[in-house]
Amino acid sequence: MLKLSWNATTDHVKALAQCRFLDAPRPGLLPSRRRAVVSCYPASKAPSLAVVSDGLAWVEPGSGSLADRLRLGSLTEDGLSYKERFIVRCYEVGINKTATVETIANLLQEVGCNHAQSVGFSTDGFATTTTMRKMNLIWVTARMHIEIYKYPAWSDVVEIETWCQGEGRIGTRRDWILKDYANGQVIGRATSKWVMMNQETRRLQKVDDDVRDEYLIFCPRESRLAFPEENNGSLKKIAKLEDTAQYSRLGLIPRRADLDMNQHVNNVTYIGWVLESMPQEIIDSYELQTITLDYRRECQRNDVVDSLSSHEPDENLEAILQLNGTNGSAASPTTEDYRQFLHLLRLSGDGLEINRGRTQWRKKPMR
Amino acid sequence: MVATTAASAFFPVPSPDSVAKPTKSGNGPTNLGMLKSKSSSGALQGKANAQAPRKINGTSVGLATLPVVVKDEGSRPSTAPRTFINTLPDWSMLLAAITTVFLAAEKQWMMLDWKPKRPDVLVDPFGLGRIVQDGLVYTQNFSIRSYEIGADRTASIDTLMNHLQETALNHVKSVGLLDDGFGSTPEMYKKNLIWVVTKMEVLVNRYPAWGDVVQVDTWVRGSGKNGMRRDWLVRDCKTGETLTRASSLWVMMNKKTRKLSKMPEEVREEIEPYFLNSAPVVEEDNRRLPKLNDDTADFIRSGLAPRWSDLDVNQHVNNVKYIGWILESAPPEILESHEISALTLEYRRECSKDSVLQSLTAIPGNQDSDLKSCGEVECQHLLRLENGAEIVRGRTDWRPKYSSNCGVAGEVPAESA
């Protein structure tokens, strides 16, 4: 009765999708792939020599699993970054008829995972290399900074490019650039800092250079920053919000869906919690432009969390306004167009800090 | 009752605005009869080409030219008639104008019979989906993303339900009916009627894993004198295996009075041509769902509150969130060792951002036995406001998981050796 016509679909997809296809292995094939990772030198070679189970091999377009063909992501020409396209689904769209910041954060995580997978790191969600696993090390997020200039709407297509680079002895940085696929316009940028932690001791740990180099071969050598400008918001320190917060939302509890495989609350949930204490007036008239979160402590299923927020004066904006002085034309920004807040998430019981954050909001555009 | 944007009615709005852009192919003025037929297909083709590059994000995109057959939302007939009278006759403009007018007329005449001329061409590398089966079935592919999977690395039930909702909305949108957010037909709109979902039944054979691609087909059919059912079939793209079957029941409600309404004859005439005459994909489960209370429930979880991201564009809580809340009171042992094989939900009331909810679960069959070692388990659920007002009643059937998974909470998934 229902004709199975999906064959036509996939043939069309094969013909039309403009990406190269990688043989991304399934979990379970990892061991041999990991060996291949260590033994091949991909950085300067032709990028289609993607990591496959037998070592170096050409991957023909059209081969590889259906998922790979339909997954619209691949390493870029030089193999040093990864690009993927996503369509925004209806349930990822919020009250503004545009994607929520949680959706954006989820997509950033997704493309990060797919990048790690495509270069041969583990697919258990930890993106660890062989040596890291031997040493019981995992990555944890230290800071996340997302700027969104234009939120995509339902069924818009977003192209996200991501890459990572080392930062210091124990850190690595992952950057993203988000573009509107239709016109190539940059609609957002993000950067995150990760550190290595020992899974058993839950302490940060420094590593030798060869451990770092194991993953750094997949990263651009010269510094490439999503936020190259000086004094950009991603580097600004965030103060700890003291008790006299203007707004608060107490008693937040993790839901089943907030927990990752390790029963820890996943990163994106914290973003939602930070926003929970924002008052309705702000949510109604402003949209989130920037969010910066410093992750301090993990949170688990039975924890209860308080979310605190306070308005934070933005020195930069006020300086600009002072310079503009009495020349305030309709075009120049006023304090009403932008707002900035400081946030704190802490455990309800003992007040231990979970993370701290800063958000910047801009007046919603007329739609 | 929940009136959401996921209303599933889908009827072409007889709007003179939805016409093709004029073709640029100036074939010279031939007789209108021939012109019409030639240009209908040609124009449709032309329309497609004029529309391709495909509109994505509201602007044109340079993909390989896809002949696309979609309603051109909001494009207006050109004002050519006035223009070409004022200027010297430009035959291609004349042609374009005539074609436009004819297509508009044709569309009006053929409104109820309109089917996509080339049903197989709505192809989308981005998972947008297409109409097949003479315009009655909408199909779309989804690849399972990493944040959609649960602790056992398979898609969560929320993900499955999200996909169902997405295809329902896309179906409605693709036939040009999503403007007011409720998917109402013109007659419904006149009478202030909207669709509300009252019941949802889902049967899961197997949960897809991260990276799997599933194909979701959806269609509607009549149900009794006043209702409508939307059915879904989810299959694994690679193997064709049926993963999930689902069915939902919809009735009409007056938007103003919030009272249920019979289906008016005018509406029936509008929608009947779109019903697929198919056997039910899920056998109707007519077992009564009891209303739990503090005494009959085995587990209660309180203080559940909607977050900003739970709200849809109308600031109502998205339906799919309910299943997450329902499972909040399910005992952790069962969540670890079992998976949902069947789910039935009866929607009673909607809730908003300010609501605070309680989730109640009862396990009627098992009094003392260890849940983990049970075969199949049945649970009853209730989601209600703290003042007792019912939001959703539910039943879930569980079976033991067979695939390898984390097992014990807190344990790091072991790397495959």
mmCIF file of N, CA and C in Angstrom, chain A residues 91-95 100-103 255 272-273 275-276, chain B residues 306-312 318 321 353:
data_model
loop_
_atom_site.group_PDB
_atom_site.id
_atom_site.type_symbol
_atom_site.label_atom_id
_atom_site.label_comp_id
_atom_site.label_asym_id
_atom_site.label_seq_id
_atom_site.Cartn_x
_atom_site.Cartn_y
_atom_site.Cartn_z
ATOM 1 N N TYR A 91 10.824 21.137 16.856
ATOM 2 C CA TYR A 91 10.839 21.022 18.306
ATOM 3 C C TYR A 91 12.086 21.638 18.912
ATOM 4 N N GLU A 92 12.931 22.186 18.046
ATOM 5 C CA GLU A 92 14.132 22.850 18.538
ATOM 6 C C GLU A 92 13.946 24.355 18.551
ATOM 7 N N VAL A 93 12.748 24.784 18.216
ATOM 8 C CA VAL A 93 12.451 26.194 18.061
ATOM 9 C C VAL A 93 11.654 26.635 19.281
ATOM 10 N N GLY A 94 11.927 27.844 19.762
ATOM 11 C CA GLY A 94 11.288 28.270 20.998
ATOM 12 C C GLY A 94 10.259 29.351 20.788
ATOM 13 N N ILE A 95 10.057 30.132 21.826
ATOM 14 C CA ILE A 95 8.968 31.104 21.781
ATOM 15 C C ILE A 95 9.216 32.216 20.768
ATOM 16 N N THR A 100 16.397 27.714 19.811
ATOM 17 C CA THR A 100 16.794 28.153 21.140
ATOM 18 C C THR A 100 18.308 28.060 21.255
ATOM 19 N N VAL A 101 18.847 28.728 22.266
ATOM 20 C CA VAL A 101 20.293 28.660 22.448
ATOM 21 C C VAL A 101 20.696 27.240 22.851
ATOM 22 N N GLU A 102 19.780 26.521 23.510
ATOM 23 C CA GLU A 102 20.094 25.114 23.816
ATOM 24 C C GLU A 102 20.238 24.290 22.556
ATOM 25 N N THR A 103 19.397 24.588 21.576
ATOM 26 C CA THR A 103 19.520 23.879 20.302
ATOM 27 C C THR A 103 20.872 24.151 19.689
ATOM 28 N N ARG A 255 16.411 16.569 35.048
ATOM 29 C CA ARG A 255 15.470 15.584 34.541
ATOM 30 C C ARG A 255 16.257 14.402 34.007
ATOM 31 N N GLY A 272 20.249 26.123 30.119
ATOM 32 C CA GLY A 272 18.822 26.282 30.411
ATOM 33 C C GLY A 272 18.604 26.775 31.833
ATOM 34 N N TRP A 273 19.356 26.247 32.757
ATOM 35 C CA TRP A 273 19.211 26.651 34.166
ATOM 36 C C TRP A 273 19.603 28.099 34.378
ATOM 37 N N LEU A 275 19.306 30.450 32.343
ATOM 38 C CA LEU A 275 18.256 31.305 31.797
ATOM 39 C C LEU A 275 16.970 31.251 32.613
ATOM 40 N N GLU A 276 16.840 30.243 33.457
ATOM 41 C CA GLU A 276 15.599 30.105 34.202
ATOM 42 C C GLU A 276 15.339 31.257 35.140
ATOM 43 N N PRO B 306 8.031 23.644 33.875
ATOM 44 C CA PRO B 306 8.497 23.882 32.500
ATOM 45 C C PRO B 306 9.613 24.910 32.475
ATOM 46 N N ARG B 307 10.569 24.669 31.617
ATOM 47 C CA ARG B 307 11.628 25.640 31.399
ATOM 48 C C ARG B 307 11.298 26.429 30.146
ATOM 49 N N TRP B 308 12.040 27.487 29.931
ATOM 50 C CA TRP B 308 11.797 28.302 28.733
ATOM 51 C C TRP B 308 11.865 27.461 27.464
ATOM 52 N N SER B 309 12.793 26.543 27.432
ATOM 53 C CA SER B 309 12.971 25.778 26.197
ATOM 54 C C SER B 309 11.903 24.719 25.985
ATOM 55 N N ASP B 310 10.987 24.573 26.949
ATOM 56 C CA ASP B 310 9.908 23.597 26.773
ATOM 57 C C ASP B 310 8.728 24.195 26.035
ATOM 58 N N LEU B 311 8.785 25.511 25.819
ATOM 59 C CA LEU B 311 7.604 26.170 25.281
ATOM 60 C C LEU B 311 7.672 26.279 23.771
ATOM 61 N N ASP B 312 6.503 26.161 23.153
ATOM 62 C CA ASP B 312 6.455 26.359 21.711
ATOM 63 C C ASP B 312 6.132 27.818 21.422
ATOM 64 N N ASN B 318 5.161 22.136 24.919
ATOM 65 C CA ASN B 318 5.167 21.170 23.837
ATOM 66 C C ASN B 318 4.744 19.793 24.357
ATOM 67 N N LYS B 321 7.093 17.033 25.742
ATOM 68 C CA LYS B 321 7.711 17.151 27.067
ATOM 69 C C LYS B 321 7.003 16.296 28.091
ATOM 70 N N LYS B 353 3.871 27.895 31.299
ATOM 71 C CA LYS B 353 5.167 28.059 31.952
ATOM 72 C C LYS B 353 5.047 28.093 33.474
#
